Coordinates of C-alpha atoms and ligand atoms in Angstrom, one line a residue:
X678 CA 0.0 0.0 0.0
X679 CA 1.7 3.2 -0.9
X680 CA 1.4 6.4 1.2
X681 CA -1.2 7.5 -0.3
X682 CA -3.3 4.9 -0.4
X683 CA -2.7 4.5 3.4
X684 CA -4.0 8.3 4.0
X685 CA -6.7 8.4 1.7
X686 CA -8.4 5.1 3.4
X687 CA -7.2 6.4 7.0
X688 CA -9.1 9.4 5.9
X689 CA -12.0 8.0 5.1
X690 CA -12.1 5.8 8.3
X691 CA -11.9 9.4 9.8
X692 CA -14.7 11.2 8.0
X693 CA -16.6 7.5 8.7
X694 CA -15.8 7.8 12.4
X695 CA -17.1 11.2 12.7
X696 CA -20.0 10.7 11.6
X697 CA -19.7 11.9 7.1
X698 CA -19.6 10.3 4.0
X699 CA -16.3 8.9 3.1
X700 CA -14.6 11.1 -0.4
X701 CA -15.4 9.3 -3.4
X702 CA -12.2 7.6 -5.1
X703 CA -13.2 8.4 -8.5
X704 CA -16.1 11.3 -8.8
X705 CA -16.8 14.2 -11.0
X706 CA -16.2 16.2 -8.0
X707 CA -12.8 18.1 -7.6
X708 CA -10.2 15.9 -6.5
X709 CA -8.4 17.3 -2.9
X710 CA -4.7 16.3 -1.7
X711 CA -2.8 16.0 1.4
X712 CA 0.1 18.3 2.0
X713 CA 2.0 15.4 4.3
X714 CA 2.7 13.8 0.6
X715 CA 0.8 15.7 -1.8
X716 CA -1.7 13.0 -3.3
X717 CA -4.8 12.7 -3.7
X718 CA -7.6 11.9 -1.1
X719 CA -10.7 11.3 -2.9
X720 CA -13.2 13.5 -4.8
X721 CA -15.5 16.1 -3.1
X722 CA -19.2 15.8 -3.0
X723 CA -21.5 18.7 -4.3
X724 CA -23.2 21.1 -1.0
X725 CA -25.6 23.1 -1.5
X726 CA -25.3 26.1 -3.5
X727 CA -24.2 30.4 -1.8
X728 CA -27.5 30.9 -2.8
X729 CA -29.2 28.2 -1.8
X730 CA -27.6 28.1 1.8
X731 CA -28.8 31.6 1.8
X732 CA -32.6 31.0 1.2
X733 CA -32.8 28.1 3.4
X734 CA -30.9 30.3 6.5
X735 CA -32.7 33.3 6.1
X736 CA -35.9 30.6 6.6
X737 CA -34.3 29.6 9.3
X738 CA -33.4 32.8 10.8
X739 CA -36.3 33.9 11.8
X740 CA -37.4 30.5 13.7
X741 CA -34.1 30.4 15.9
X742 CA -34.1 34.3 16.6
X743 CA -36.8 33.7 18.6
X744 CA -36.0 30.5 20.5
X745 CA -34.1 31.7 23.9
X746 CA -30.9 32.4 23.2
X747 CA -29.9 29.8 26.8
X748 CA -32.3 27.0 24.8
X749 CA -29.8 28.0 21.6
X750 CA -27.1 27.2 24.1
X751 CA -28.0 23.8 24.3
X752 CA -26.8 23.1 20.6
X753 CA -23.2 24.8 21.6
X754 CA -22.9 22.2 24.5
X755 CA -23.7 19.2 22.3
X756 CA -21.2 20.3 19.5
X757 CA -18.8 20.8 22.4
X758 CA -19.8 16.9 23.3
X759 CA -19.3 15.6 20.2
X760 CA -15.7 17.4 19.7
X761 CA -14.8 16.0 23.2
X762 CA -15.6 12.5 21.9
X763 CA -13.9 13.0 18.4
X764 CA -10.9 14.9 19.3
X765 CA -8.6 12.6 18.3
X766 CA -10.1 11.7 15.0
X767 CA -10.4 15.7 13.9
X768 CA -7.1 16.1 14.4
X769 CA -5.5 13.9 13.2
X770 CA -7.6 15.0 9.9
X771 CA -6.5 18.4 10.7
X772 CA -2.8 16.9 10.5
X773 CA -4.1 15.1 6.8
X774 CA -5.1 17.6 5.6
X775 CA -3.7 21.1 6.9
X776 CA -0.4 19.4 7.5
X777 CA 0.1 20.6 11.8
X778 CA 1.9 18.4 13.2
X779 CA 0.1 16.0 15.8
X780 CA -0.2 18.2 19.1
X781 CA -0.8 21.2 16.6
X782 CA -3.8 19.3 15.3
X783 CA -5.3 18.6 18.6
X784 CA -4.9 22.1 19.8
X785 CA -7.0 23.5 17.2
X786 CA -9.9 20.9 18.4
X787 CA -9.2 22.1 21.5
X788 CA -9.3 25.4 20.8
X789 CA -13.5 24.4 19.5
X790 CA -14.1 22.5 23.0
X791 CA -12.6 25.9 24.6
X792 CA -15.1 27.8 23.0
X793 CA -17.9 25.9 23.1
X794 CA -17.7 25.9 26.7
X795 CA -17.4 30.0 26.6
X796 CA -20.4 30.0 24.7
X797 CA -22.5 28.0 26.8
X798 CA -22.0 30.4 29.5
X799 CA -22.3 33.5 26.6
X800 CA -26.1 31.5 26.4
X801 CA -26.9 33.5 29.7
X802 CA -24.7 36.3 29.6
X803 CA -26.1 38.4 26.1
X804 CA -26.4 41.8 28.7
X805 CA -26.7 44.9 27.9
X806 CA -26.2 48.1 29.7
X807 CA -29.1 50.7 31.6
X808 CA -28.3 54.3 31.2
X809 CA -29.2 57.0 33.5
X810 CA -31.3 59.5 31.5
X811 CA -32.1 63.6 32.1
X812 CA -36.0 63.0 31.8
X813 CA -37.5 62.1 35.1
X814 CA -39.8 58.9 35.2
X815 CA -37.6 57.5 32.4
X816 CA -35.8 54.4 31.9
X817 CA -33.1 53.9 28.8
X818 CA -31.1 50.6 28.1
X819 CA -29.8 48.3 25.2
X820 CA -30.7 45.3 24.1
X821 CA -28.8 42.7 21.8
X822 CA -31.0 41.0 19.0
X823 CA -29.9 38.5 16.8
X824 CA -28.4 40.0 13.8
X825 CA -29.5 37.5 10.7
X826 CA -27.1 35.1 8.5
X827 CA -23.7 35.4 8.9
X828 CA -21.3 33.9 6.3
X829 CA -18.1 32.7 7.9
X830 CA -15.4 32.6 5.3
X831 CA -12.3 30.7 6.3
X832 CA -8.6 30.3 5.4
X833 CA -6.8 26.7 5.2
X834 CA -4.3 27.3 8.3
X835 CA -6.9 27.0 10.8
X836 CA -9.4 25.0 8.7
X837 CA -11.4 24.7 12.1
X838 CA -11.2 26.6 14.8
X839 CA -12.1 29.7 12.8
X840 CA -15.5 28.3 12.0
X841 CA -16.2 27.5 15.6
X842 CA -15.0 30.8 16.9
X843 CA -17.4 32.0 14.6
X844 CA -20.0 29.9 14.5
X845 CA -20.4 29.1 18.2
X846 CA -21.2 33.2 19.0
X847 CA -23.5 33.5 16.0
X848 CA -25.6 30.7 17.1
X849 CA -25.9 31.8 20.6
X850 CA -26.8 35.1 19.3
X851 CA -29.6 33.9 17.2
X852 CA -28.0 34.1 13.8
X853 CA -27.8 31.2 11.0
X854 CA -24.5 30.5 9.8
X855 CA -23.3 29.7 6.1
X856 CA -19.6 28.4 6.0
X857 CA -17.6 28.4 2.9
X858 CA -14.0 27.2 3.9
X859 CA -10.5 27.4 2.1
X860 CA -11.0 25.7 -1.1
X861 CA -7.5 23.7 0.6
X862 CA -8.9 22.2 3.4
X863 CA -12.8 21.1 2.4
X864 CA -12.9 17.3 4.3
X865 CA -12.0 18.9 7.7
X866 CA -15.2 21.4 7.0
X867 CA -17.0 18.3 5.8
X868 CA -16.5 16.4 9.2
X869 CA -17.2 19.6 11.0
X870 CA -20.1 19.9 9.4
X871 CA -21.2 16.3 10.4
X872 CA -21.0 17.2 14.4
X873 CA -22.5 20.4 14.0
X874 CA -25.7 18.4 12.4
X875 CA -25.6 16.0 14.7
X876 CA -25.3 18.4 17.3
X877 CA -28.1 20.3 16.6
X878 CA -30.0 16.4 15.9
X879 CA -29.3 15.8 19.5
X880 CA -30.2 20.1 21.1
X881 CA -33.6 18.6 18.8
X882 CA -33.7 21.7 16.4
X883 CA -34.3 20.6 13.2
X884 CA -33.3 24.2 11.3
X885 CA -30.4 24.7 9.2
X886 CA -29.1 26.6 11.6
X887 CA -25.4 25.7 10.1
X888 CA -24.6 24.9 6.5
X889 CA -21.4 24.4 3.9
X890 CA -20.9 25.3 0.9
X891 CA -18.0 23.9 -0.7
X892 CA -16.1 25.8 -3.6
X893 CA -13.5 28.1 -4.5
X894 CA -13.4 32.2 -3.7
X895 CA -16.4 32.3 -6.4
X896 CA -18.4 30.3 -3.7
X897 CA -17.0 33.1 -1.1
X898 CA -17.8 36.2 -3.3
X899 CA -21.2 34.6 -4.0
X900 CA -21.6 35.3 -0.2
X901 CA -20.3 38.2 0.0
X902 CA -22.7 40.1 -2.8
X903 CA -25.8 38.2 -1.1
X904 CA -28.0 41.0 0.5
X905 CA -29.6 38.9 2.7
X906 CA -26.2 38.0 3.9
X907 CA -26.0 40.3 7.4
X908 CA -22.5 40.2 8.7
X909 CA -19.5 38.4 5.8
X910 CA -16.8 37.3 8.6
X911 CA -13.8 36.6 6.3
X912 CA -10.8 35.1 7.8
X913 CA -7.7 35.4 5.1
X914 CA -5.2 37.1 2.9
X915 CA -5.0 41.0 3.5
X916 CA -5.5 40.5 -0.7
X917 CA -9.2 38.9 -0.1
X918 CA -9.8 41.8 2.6
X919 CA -9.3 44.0 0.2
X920 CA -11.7 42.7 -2.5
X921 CA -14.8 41.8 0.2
X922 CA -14.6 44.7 2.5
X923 CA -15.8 47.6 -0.6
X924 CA -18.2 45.0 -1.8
X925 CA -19.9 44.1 1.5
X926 CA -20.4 48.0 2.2
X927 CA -21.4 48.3 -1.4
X928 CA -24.7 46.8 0.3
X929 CA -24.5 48.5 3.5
X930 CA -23.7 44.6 4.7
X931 CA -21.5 44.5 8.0
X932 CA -17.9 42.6 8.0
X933 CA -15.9 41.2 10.3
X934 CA -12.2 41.4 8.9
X935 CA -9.2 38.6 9.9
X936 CA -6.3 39.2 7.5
X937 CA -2.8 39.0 7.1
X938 CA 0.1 39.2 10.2
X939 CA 3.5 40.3 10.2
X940 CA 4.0 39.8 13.8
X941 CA 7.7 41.2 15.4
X942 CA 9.2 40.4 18.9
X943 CA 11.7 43.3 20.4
X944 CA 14.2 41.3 22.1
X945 CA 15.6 43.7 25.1
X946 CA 19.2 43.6 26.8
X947 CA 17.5 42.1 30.2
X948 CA 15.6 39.9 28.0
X949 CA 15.7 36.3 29.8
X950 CA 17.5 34.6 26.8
X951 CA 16.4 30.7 27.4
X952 CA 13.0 31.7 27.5
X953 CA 13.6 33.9 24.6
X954 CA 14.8 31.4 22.6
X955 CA 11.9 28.8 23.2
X956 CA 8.9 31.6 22.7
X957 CA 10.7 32.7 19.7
X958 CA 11.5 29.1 17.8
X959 CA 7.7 27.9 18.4
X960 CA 6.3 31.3 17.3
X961 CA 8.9 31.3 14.0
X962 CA 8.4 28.0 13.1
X963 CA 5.1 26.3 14.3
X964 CA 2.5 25.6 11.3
X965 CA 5.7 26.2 8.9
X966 CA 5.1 29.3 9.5
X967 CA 1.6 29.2 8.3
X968 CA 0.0 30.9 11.5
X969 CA -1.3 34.4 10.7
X970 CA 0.5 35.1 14.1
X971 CA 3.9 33.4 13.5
X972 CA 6.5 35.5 14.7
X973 CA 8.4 37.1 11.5
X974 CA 10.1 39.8 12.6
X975 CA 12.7 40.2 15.4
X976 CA 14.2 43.3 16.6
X977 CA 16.5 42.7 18.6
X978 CA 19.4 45.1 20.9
X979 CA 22.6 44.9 19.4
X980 CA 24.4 43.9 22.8
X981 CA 22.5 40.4 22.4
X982 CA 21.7 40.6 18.9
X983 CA 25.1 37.9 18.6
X984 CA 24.2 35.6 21.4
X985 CA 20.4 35.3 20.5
X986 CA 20.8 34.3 16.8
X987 CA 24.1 31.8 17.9
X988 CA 21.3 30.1 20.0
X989 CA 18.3 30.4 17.2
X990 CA 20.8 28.6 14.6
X991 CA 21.7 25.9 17.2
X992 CA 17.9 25.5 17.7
X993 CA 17.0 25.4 14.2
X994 CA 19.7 22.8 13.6
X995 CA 17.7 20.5 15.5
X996 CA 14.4 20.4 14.6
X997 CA 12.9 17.5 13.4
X998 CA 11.1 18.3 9.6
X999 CA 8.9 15.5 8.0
X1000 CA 5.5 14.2 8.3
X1001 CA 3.3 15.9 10.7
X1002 CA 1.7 12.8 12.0
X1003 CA 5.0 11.6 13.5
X1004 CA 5.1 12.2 17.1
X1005 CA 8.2 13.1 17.3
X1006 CA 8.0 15.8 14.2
X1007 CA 8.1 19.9 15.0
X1008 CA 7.7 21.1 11.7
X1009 CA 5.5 19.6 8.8
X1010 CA 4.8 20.8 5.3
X1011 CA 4.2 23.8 3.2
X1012 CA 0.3 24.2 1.8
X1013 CA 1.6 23.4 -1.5
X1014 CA 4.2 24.5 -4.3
X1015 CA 3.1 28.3 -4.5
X1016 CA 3.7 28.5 -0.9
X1017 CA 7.2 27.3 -2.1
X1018 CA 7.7 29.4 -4.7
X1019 CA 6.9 32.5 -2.2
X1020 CA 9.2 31.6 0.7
X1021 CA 12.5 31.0 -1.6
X1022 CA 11.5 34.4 -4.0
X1023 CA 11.6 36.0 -0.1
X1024 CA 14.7 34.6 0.5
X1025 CA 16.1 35.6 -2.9
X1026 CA 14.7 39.3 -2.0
X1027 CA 16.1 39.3 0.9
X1028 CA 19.5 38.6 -0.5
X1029 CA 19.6 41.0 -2.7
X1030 CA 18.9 43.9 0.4
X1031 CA 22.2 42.7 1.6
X1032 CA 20.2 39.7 4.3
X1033 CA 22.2 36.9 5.0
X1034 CA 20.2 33.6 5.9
X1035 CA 22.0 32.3 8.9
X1036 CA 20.4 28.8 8.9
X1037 CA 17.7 27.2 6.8
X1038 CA 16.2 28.3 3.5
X1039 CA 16.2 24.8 1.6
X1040 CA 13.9 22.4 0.3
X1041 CA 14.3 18.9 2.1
X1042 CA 12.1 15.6 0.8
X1043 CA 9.4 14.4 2.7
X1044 CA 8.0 11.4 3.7
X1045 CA 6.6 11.3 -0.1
X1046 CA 10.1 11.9 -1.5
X1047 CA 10.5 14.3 -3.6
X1048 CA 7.5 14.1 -5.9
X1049 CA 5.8 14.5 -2.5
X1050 CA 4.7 17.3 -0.3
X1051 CA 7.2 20.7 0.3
X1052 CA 9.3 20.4 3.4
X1053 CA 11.5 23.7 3.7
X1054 CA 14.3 24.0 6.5
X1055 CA 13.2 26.8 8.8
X1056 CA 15.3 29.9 7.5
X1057 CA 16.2 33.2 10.0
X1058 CA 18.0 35.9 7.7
X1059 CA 19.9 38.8 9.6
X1060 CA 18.9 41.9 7.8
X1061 CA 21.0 45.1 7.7
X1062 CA 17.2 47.1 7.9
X1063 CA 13.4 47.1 7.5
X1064 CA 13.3 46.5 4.4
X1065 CA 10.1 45.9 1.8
X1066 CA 10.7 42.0 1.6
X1067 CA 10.6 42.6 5.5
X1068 CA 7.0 44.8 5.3
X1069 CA 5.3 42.2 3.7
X1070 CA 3.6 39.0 4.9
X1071 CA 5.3 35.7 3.7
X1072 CA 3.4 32.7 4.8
X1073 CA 6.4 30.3 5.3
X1074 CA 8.9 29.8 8.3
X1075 CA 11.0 32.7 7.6
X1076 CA 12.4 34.9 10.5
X1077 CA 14.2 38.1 9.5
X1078 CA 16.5 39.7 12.4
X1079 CA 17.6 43.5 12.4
X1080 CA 19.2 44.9 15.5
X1081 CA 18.2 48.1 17.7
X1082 CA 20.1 50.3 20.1
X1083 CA 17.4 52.7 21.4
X1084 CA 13.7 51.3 22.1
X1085 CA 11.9 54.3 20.9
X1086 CA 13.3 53.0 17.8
X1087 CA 12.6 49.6 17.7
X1088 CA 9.1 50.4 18.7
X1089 CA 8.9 52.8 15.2
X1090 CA 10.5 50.0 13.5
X1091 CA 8.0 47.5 14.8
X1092 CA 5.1 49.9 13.8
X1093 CA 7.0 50.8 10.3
X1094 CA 5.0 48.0 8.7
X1095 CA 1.0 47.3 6.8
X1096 CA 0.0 45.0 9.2
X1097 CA -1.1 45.3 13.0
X1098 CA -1.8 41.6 14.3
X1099 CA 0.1 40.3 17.0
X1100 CA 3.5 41.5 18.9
X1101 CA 5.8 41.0 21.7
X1102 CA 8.5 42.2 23.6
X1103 CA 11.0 40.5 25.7
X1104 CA 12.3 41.8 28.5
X1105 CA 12.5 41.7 32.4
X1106 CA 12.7 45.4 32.6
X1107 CA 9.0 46.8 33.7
X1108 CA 9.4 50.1 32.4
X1109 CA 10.2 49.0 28.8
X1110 CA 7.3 46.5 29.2
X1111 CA 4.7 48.9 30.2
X1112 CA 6.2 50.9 27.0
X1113 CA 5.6 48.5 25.0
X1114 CA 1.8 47.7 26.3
X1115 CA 1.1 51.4 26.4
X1116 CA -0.5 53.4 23.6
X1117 CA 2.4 54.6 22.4
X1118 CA 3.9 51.4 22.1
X1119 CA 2.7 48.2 19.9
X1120 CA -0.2 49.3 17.4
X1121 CA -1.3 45.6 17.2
X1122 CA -4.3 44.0 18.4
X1123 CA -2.7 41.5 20.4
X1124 CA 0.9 43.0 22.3
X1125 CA 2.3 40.3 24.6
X1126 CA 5.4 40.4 27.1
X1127 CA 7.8 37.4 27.3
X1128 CA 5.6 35.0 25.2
X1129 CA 5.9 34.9 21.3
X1130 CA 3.1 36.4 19.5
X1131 CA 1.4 33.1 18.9
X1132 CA -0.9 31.1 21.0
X1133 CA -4.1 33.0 21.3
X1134 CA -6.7 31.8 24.1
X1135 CA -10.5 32.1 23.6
X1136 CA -10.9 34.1 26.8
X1137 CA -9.5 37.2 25.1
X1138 CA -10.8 39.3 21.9
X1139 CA -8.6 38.2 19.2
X1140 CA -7.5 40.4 15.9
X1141 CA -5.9 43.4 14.6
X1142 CA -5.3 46.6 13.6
X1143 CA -4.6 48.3 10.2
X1144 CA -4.1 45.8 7.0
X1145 CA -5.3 42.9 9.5
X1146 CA -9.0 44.2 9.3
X1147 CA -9.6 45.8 12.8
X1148 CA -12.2 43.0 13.4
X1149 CA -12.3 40.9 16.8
X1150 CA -13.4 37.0 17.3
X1151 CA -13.3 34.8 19.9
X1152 CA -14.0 35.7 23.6
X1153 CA -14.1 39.1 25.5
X1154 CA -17.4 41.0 23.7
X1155 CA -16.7 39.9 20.7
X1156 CA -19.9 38.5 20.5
X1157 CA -21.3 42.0 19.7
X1158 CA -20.1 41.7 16.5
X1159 CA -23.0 39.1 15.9
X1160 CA -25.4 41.0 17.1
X1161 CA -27.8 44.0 16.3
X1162 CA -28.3 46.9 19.3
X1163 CA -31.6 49.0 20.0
X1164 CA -31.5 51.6 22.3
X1165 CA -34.3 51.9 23.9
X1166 CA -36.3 54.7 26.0
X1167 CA -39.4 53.9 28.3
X1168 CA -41.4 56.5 29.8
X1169 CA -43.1 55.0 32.7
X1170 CA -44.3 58.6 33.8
X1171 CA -47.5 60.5 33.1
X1172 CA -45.7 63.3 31.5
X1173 CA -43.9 63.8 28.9
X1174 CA -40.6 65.7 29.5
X1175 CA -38.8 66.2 26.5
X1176 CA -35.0 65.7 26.2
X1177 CA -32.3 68.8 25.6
X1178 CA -34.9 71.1 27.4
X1179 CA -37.1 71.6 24.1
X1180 CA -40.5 72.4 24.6
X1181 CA -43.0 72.3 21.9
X1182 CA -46.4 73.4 22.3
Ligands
NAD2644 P1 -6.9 33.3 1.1 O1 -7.1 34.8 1.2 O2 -6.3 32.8 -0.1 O3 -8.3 32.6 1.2 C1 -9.1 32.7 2.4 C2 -10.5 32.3 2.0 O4 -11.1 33.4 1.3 C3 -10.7 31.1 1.2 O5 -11.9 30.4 1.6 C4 -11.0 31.7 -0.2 O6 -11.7 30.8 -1.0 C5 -11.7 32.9 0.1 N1 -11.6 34.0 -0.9 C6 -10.5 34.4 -1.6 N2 -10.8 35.5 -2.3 C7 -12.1 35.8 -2.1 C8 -13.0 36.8 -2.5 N3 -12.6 37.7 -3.4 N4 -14.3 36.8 -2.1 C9 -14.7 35.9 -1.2 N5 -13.9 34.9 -0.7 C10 -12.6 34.9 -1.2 O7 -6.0 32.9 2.4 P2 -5.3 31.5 2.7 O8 -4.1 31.4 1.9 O9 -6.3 30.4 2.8 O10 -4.8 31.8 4.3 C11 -3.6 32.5 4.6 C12 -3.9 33.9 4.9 O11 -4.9 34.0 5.9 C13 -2.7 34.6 5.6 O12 -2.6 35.9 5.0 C14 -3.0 34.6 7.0 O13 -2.3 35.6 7.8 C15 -4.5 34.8 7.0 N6 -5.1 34.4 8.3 C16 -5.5 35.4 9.1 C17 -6.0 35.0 10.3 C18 -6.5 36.1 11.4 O14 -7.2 35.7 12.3 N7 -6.1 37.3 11.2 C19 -6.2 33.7 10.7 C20 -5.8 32.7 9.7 C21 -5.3 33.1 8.5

């Protein structure tokens, strides 16, 4: 049996055990690969058309707006369940077909349990605020009402924890959900999808409450032009941003924008270097570098600027590159030969500023051989400055180094660039951490002290600034997002006292 073979029938077992309909071997459908050894895993099914998703959500819509939004809870605990039971089979398809390595894999189902359980306890917690008002024998508040359909658009590096962060708010808000995932990763949607029907089975609501469409960005922008469609949360390249945002507020339509990182660490002289090391190698080159919060950018003082990248080559010399689903493996494949093709014409850019790659930078075989999937050694590049190549987001494990002497500096260089995701600093000084945290220090969404940029938890609001989109997801009250407000005033007084002192009549 060759590889393939072995992890197109183990995937299938998968998609069996969880509940879906095994690929077809030979269909009419589009055929999807694996990025572990870049064959074939079967042929997709048809789903339901953007349109037709639409019509049947919209229907839906206005059955589970009204059902209380703690009873709407109940299909957010089941789904949480089910992933409980099935951890281990989603991730490992997470690993198939996303190429994370094992633990990687497992985290992101993790990451679906987490917030499950948050929005269980968001079920009872939709509050809004009372407001004092001027007018005596008055009350004012807010309310938060269900918003309508939201289409959750998502990219292939977290093919499922992006839905659920998504997915899990919008149903306890009351809204109907239409997912069309990366066009990359469709059989991990496909099993997500399973659970969330048989989630909703076992809550007993027998809406569409959540559907899939299947397709490429056509099936996206379908979505996205689709007036009935309330809120478009699109998680992906700043290039896609660009392209829905203008379109969705063509139509007056709300969006919720997750794009592109270029996430820096400032490395300080106090900086505790062991620790430095370790948040810095799992934030560079965890995923591949195919996290939009891997760490790509390090700024680093120039008295330790030596020491720390000594240490990060002896690191990288040690990692363990090959097939995510061994154990033992820290750093699996690239998406796929474009991905390629973008990290080595960065390195070749790089080059030519005057970088020098320190370690890493080539293409090694994978468990497929060399026909197979793209395996890259992890590459960090010291950089004489900032430079474009340095500005821009490349999705691959690439780590460019420039050094600093005066932190007002490093903080403008750390700004100096399109995108506002995700930051850190690392120091054990307090002043330059509060610095850093304050606002005149990281413009990012997410600013971090002594961990790496990556590793969100659901608890907190999670998202960024500028070419990132400015939208939030996840915990905190990011749940607004997925609702509508009314403001409302109630006169429980015989009189009618007018606001602003106007009188009239
Ligand atoms: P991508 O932009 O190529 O595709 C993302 C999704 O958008 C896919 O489902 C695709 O079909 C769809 N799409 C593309 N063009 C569209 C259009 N014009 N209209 C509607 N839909 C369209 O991104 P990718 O390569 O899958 O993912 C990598 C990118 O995603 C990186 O830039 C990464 O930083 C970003 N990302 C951001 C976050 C975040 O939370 N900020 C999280 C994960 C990934």
């Amino acid at each position: 049996m060759t590889a393939t073979a072995t992890l197109a029938s183990r995937t299938a077992d998968l998609l069996r055990s969880l509940g879906a309909a095994p690929l077809e071997a030979d269909g009419d459908g589009p055929a999807t690969r694996s990025p572990v050894t870049g064959e074939t895993l079967g042929h997709l099914p048809t789903t339901v058309s953007a349109a037709d998703a639409v019509t049947a959500a919209a229907a839906a819509f206005t059955e589970w707006s009204s059902v209380p939004a703690p009873v709407r809870g109940a299909v957010v605990r089941e789904l949480g369940e089910l992933l409980r039971e099935h951890k281990s089979a989603l991730g490992e398809l997470v690993s198939i077909e996303a190429g994370k390595i094992v633990s990687e894999g497992l985290g992101e189902v993790q990451e679906m349990i987490d917030i499950c359980d948050f929005g269980v306890g968001l079920s009872r917690q939709l509050h809004g605020a009372t407001i004092a008002t001027e007018r005596p024998g008055h009350r004012m508040m807010e309310q938060w009402h269900p918003l309508g359909v939201v289409a959750v658009i998502t990219a292939f590096n977290f093919p499922v924890a992006v839905w659920s962060w998504n997915t899990v708010l919008a149903l306890v808000a009351g809204d109907t959900v239409v997912w069309k995932p990366s066009e990359k990763t469709p059989v991990t949607a496909i099993a997500v999808q399973a659970l969330a029907d048989e989630a909703a089975r076992r809550a007993g609501v027998d809406l569409p409450v959540t559907q899939l469409v299947l397709g490429e960005r056509e099936a996206g922008e379908a979505l996205v032009d689709d007036p009935r469609v309330a809120l478009v949360s699109a998680t992906g390249s700043t290039r896609m941003g660009r392209e829905v945002a203008p379109r969705v507020a063509a139509r007056f339509g709300r969006v919720l924008l997750e794009l592109g990182g270029n996430n820096a660490a400032i490395v300080c002289p106090s900086a505790d270097l062991d620790l430095t090391v370790r948040g810095i190698v799992f934030s560079a080159v965890g995923t591949a570098g195919q996290r939009c919060t891997s760490l790509r950018r390090a700024i680093v003082h120039e008295s330790v600027a030596d020491e720390l990248v000594d240490r990060l080559a002896a690191a990288y010399a040690t990692l363990p590159i090959g097939s995510p689903l061994d154990p033992d493996t820290l750093v699996g494949p690239l998406i796929d030969e474009d991905a390629y093709t973008a990290f080595a014409a960065a390195l070749d850019e790089a080059r030519a500023d005057g970088g020098v790659v320190v370690t890493g930078g080539e293409r090694v075989d994978g468990p497929g051989g060399s026909a197979g999937g793209v395996y890259v050694r992890p590459a960090v590049v010291r950089m004489p400055s900032q430079t474009a190549v340095m500005r821009r987001e490349t999705f691959g494990p690439i780590l460019y180094v420039v050094t600093y002497t005066d932190l007002g500096d490093a903080i403008a260089v750390h700004n100096d660039v399109p995108q506002g995701l995700s930051s850190s600093i690392f120091t054990t000084n307090l002043r330059e951490a509060e610095r850093f945290l304050s606002p005149s220090g990281s413009d990012c969404g997410i600013a971090n002290v002594n961990i790496g940029p990556s590793g969100a938890e659901i608890g907190g609001a999670f998202g960024g600034e500028k070419e990132t989109g400015g939208g939030r997801e996840s915990g905190s009250d990011a749940w607004k997002a997925y609702m509508r407000r009314t403001t409302n005033t109630v006169n429980y007084s015989s009189e009618l006292p007018l606001a602003q002192g106007v009188t009239f009549g």
